PDB file of C-alpha atoms in Angstrom:
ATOM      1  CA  UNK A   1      50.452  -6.852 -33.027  1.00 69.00           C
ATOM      2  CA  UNK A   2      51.412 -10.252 -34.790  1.00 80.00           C
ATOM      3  CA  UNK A   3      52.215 -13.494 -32.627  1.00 83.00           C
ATOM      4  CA  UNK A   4      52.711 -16.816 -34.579  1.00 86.00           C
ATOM      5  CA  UNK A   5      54.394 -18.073 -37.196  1.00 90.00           C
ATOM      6  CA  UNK A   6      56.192 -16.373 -40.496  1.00 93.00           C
ATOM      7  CA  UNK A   7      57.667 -18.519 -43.589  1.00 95.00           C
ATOM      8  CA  UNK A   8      60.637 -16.905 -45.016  1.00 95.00           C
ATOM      9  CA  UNK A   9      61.050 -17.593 -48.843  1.00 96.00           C
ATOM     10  CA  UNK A  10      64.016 -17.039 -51.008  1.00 96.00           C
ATOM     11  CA  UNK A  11      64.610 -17.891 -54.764  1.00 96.00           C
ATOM     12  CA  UNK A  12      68.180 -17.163 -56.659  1.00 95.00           C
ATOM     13  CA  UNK A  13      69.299 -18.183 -59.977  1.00 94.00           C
ATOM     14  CA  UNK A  14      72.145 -17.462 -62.355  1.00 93.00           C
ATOM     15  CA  UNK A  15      72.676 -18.617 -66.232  1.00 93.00           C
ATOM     16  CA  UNK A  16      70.806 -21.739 -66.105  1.00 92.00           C
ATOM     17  CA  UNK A  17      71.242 -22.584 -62.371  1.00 94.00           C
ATOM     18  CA  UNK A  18      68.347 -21.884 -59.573  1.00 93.00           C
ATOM     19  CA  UNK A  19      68.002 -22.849 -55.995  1.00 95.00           C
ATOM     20  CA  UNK A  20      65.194 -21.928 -53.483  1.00 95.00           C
ATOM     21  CA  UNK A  21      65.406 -22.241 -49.268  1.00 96.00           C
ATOM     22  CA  UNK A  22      62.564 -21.440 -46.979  1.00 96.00           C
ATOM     23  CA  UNK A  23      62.897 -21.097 -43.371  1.00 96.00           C
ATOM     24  CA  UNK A  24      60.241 -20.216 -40.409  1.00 95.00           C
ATOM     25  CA  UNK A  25      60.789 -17.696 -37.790  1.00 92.00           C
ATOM     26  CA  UNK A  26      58.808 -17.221 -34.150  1.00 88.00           C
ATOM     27  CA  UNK A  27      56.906 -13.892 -34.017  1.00 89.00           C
ATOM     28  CA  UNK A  28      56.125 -13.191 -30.380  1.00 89.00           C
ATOM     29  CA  UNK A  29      57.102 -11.135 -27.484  1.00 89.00           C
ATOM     30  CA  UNK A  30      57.829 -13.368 -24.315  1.00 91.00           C
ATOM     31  CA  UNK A  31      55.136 -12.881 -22.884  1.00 92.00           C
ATOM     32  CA  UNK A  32      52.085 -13.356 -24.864  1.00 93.00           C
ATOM     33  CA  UNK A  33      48.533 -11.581 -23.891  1.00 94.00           C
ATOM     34  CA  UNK A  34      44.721 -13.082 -25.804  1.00 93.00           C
ATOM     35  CA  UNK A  35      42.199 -10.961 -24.371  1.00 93.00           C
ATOM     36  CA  UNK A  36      38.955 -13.030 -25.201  1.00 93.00           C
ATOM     37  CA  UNK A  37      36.376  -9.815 -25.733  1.00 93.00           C
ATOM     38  CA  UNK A  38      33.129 -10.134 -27.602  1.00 93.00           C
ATOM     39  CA  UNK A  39      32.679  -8.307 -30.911  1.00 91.00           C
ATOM     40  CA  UNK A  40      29.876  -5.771 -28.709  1.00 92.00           C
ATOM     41  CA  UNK A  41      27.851  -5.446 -26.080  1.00 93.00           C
ATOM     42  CA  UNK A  42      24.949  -3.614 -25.041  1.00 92.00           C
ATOM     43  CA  UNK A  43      23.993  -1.140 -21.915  1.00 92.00           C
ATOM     44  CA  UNK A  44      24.021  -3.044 -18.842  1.00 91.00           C
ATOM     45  CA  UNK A  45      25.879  -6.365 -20.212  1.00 93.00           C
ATOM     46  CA  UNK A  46      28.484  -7.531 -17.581  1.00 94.00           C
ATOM     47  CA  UNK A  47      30.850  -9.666 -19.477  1.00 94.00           C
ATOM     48  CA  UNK A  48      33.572 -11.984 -18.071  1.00 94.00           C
ATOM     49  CA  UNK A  49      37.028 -11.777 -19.961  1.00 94.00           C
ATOM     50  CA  UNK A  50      39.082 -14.511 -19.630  1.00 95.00           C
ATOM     51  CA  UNK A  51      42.998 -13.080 -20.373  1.00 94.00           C
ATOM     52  CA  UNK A  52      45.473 -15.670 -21.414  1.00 95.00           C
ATOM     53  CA  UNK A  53      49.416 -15.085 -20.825  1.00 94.00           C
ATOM     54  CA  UNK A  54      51.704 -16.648 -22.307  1.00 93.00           C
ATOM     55  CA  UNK A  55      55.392 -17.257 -21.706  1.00 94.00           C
ATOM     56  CA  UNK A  56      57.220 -18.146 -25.475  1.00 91.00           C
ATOM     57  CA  UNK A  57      60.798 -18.041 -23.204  1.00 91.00           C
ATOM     58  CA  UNK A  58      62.801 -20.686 -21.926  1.00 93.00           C
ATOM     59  CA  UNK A  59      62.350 -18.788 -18.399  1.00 93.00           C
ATOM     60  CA  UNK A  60      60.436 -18.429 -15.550  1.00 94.00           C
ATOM     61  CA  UNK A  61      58.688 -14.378 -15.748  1.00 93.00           C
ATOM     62  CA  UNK A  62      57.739 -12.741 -12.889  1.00 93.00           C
ATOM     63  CA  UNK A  63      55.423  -9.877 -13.677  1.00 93.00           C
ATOM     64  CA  UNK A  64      53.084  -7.815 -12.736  1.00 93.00           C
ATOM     65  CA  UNK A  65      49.582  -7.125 -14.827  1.00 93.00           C
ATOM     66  CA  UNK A  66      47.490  -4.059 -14.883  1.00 93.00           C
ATOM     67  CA  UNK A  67      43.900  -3.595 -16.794  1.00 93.00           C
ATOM     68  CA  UNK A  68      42.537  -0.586 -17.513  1.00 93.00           C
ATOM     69  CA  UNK A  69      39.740   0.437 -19.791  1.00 93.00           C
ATOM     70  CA  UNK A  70      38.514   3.875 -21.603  1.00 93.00           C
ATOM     71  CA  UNK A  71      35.405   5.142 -23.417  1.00 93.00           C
ATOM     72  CA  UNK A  72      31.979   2.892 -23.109  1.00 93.00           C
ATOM     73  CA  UNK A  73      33.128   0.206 -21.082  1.00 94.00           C
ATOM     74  CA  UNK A  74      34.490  -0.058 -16.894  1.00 94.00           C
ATOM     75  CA  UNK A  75      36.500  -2.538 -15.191  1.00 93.00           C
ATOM     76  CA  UNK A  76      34.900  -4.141 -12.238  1.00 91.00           C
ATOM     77  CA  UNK A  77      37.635  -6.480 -10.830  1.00 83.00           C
ATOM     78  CA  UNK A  78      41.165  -5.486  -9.036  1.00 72.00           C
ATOM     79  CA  UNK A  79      42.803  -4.085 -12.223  1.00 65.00           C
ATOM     80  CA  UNK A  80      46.137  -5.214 -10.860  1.00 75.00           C
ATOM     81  CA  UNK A  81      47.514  -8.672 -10.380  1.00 84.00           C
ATOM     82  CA  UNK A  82      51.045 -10.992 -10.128  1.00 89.00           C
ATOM     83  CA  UNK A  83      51.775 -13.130 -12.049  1.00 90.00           C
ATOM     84  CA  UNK A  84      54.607 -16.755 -12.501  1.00 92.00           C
ATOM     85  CA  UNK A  85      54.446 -17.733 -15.448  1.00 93.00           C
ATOM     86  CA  UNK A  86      56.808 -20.986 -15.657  1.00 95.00           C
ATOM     87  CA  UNK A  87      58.748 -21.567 -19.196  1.00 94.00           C
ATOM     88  CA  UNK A  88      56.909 -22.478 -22.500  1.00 92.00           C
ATOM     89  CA  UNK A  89      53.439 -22.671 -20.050  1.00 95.00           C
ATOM     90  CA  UNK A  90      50.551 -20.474 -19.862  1.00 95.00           C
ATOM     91  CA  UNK A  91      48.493 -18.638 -17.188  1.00 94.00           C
ATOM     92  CA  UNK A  92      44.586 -17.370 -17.266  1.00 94.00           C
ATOM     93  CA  UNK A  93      43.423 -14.216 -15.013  1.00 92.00           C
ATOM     94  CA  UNK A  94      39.336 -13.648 -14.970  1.00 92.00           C
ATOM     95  CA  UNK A  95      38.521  -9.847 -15.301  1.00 93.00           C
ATOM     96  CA  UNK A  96      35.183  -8.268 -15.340  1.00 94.00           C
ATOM     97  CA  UNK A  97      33.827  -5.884 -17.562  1.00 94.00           C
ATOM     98  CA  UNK A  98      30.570  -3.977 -17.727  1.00 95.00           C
ATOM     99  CA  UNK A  99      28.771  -1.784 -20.167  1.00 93.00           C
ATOM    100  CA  UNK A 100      27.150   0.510 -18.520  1.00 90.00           C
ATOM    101  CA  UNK A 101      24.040   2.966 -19.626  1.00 84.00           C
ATOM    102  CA  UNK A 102      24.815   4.533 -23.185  1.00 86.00           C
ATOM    103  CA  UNK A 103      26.623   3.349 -26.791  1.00 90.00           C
ATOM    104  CA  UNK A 104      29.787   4.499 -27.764  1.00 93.00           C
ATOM    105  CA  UNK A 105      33.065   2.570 -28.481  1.00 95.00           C
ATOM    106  CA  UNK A 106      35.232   1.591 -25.856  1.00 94.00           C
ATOM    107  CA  UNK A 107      39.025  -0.079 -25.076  1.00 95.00           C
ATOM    108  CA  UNK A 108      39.906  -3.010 -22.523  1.00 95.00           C
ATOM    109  CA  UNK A 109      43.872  -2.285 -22.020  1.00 95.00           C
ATOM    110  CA  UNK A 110      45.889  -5.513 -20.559  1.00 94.00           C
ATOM    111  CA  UNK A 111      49.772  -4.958 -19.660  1.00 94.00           C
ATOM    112  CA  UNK A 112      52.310  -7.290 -18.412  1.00 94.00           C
ATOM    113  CA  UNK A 113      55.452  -5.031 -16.563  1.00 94.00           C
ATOM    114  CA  UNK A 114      58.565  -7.084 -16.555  1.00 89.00           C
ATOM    115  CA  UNK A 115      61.275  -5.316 -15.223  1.00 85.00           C
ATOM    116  CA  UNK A 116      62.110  -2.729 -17.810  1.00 89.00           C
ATOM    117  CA  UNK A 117      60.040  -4.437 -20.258  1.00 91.00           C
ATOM    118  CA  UNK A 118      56.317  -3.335 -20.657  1.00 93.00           C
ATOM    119  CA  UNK A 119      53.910  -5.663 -23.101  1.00 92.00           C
ATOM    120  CA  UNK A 120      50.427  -5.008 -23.883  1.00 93.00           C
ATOM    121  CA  UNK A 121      47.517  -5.247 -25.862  1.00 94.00           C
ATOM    122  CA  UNK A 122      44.323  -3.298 -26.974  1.00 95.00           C
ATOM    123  CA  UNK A 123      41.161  -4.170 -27.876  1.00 94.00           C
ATOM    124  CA  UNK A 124      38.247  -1.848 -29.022  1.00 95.00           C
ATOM    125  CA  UNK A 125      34.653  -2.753 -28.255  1.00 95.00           C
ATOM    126  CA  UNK A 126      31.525  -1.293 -28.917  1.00 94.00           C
ATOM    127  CA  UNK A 127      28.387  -1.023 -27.131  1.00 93.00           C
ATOM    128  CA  UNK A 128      25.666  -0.935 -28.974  1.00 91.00           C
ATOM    129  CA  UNK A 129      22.065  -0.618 -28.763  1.00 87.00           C
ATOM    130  CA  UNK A 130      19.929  -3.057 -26.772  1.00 79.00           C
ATOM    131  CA  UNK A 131      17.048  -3.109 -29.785  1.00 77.00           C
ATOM    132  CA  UNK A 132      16.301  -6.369 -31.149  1.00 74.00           C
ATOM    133  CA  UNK A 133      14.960  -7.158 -34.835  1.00 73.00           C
ATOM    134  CA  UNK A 134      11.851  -5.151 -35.567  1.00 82.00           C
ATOM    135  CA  UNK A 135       9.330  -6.348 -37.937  1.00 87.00           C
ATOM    136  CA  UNK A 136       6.371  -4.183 -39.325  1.00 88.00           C
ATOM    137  CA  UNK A 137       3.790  -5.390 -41.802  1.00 91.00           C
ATOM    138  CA  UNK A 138       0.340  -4.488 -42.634  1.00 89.00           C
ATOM    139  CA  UNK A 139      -2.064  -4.559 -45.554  1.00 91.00           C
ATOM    140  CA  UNK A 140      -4.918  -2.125 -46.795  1.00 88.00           C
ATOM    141  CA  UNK A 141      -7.263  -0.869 -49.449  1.00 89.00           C
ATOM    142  CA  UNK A 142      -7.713   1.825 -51.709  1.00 89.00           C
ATOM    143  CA  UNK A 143     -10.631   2.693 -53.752  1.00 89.00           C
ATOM    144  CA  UNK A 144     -10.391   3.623 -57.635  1.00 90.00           C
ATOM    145  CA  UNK A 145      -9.792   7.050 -57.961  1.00 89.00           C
ATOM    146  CA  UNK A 146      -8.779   8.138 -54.651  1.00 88.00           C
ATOM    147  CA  UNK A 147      -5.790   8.560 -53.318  1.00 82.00           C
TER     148      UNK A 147
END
């Protein structure tokens, strides 16, 4: 899933002539999601994801949003909300997520149902173990002709 912005080349020539036009075209659906996720977490991390909509349109959407999740990760907020999201502006819903005991991948699921139109977006994230940077060292001494 690609939002932003493309640049569309094109070259032509014949005998000794040439010419060249470039143009940019708008990628996006109407309505927008970011889901900001970490990269991981670990068991027991409750993380706060702040979802951004945004309306590329020239009119006012009325929606409604559902989040769901699957695997090593569960939703601890309403999963379902409204949403007015006013022409070329944007909108930011607060969800909670936790991680709870055990590793394993998992997927936060936002959609936006407008009308007949459904938009969403998936993100995988993986909980991983809570161990931090180990370190082992030590020194010894062996005598000549042992082992």
């Amino acid at each position: 899933s690609f939002s932003g912005d493309l640049r569309v080349m094109a070259t032509a020539y014949k005998d000794q002539s040439f010419g060249s036009a470039e143009a940019h075209i708008k990628v996006a659906d109407p309505v927008v999601i970011s889901a900001a996720l970490p990269r991981f977490t670990s068991p027991g991390d409750t993380v706060v994801v702040p979802v951004t909509f945004t309306n590329t349109t020239a009119n006012t959407i009325k929606a409604a949003t559902a989040f769901s999740s699957t695997g090593a990760i569960r939703i601890l907020t309403s999963g379902e909300n409204q949403l007015s999201l006013a022409a070329g502006k944007e909108q930011r819903i607060l969800c909670k997520v936790i991680a709870p005991a055990g590793t394993g991948v998992g997927s936060f699921t936002v959609k936006v149902m407008n009308g007949n139109e459904t938009y969403s977006d998936k993100t995988e994230i993986t909980v991983r173990p809570p161990a931090s940077l180990q370190v082992r060292d030590g020194s010894g001494m062996i005598k000549g002709g042992t082992t």
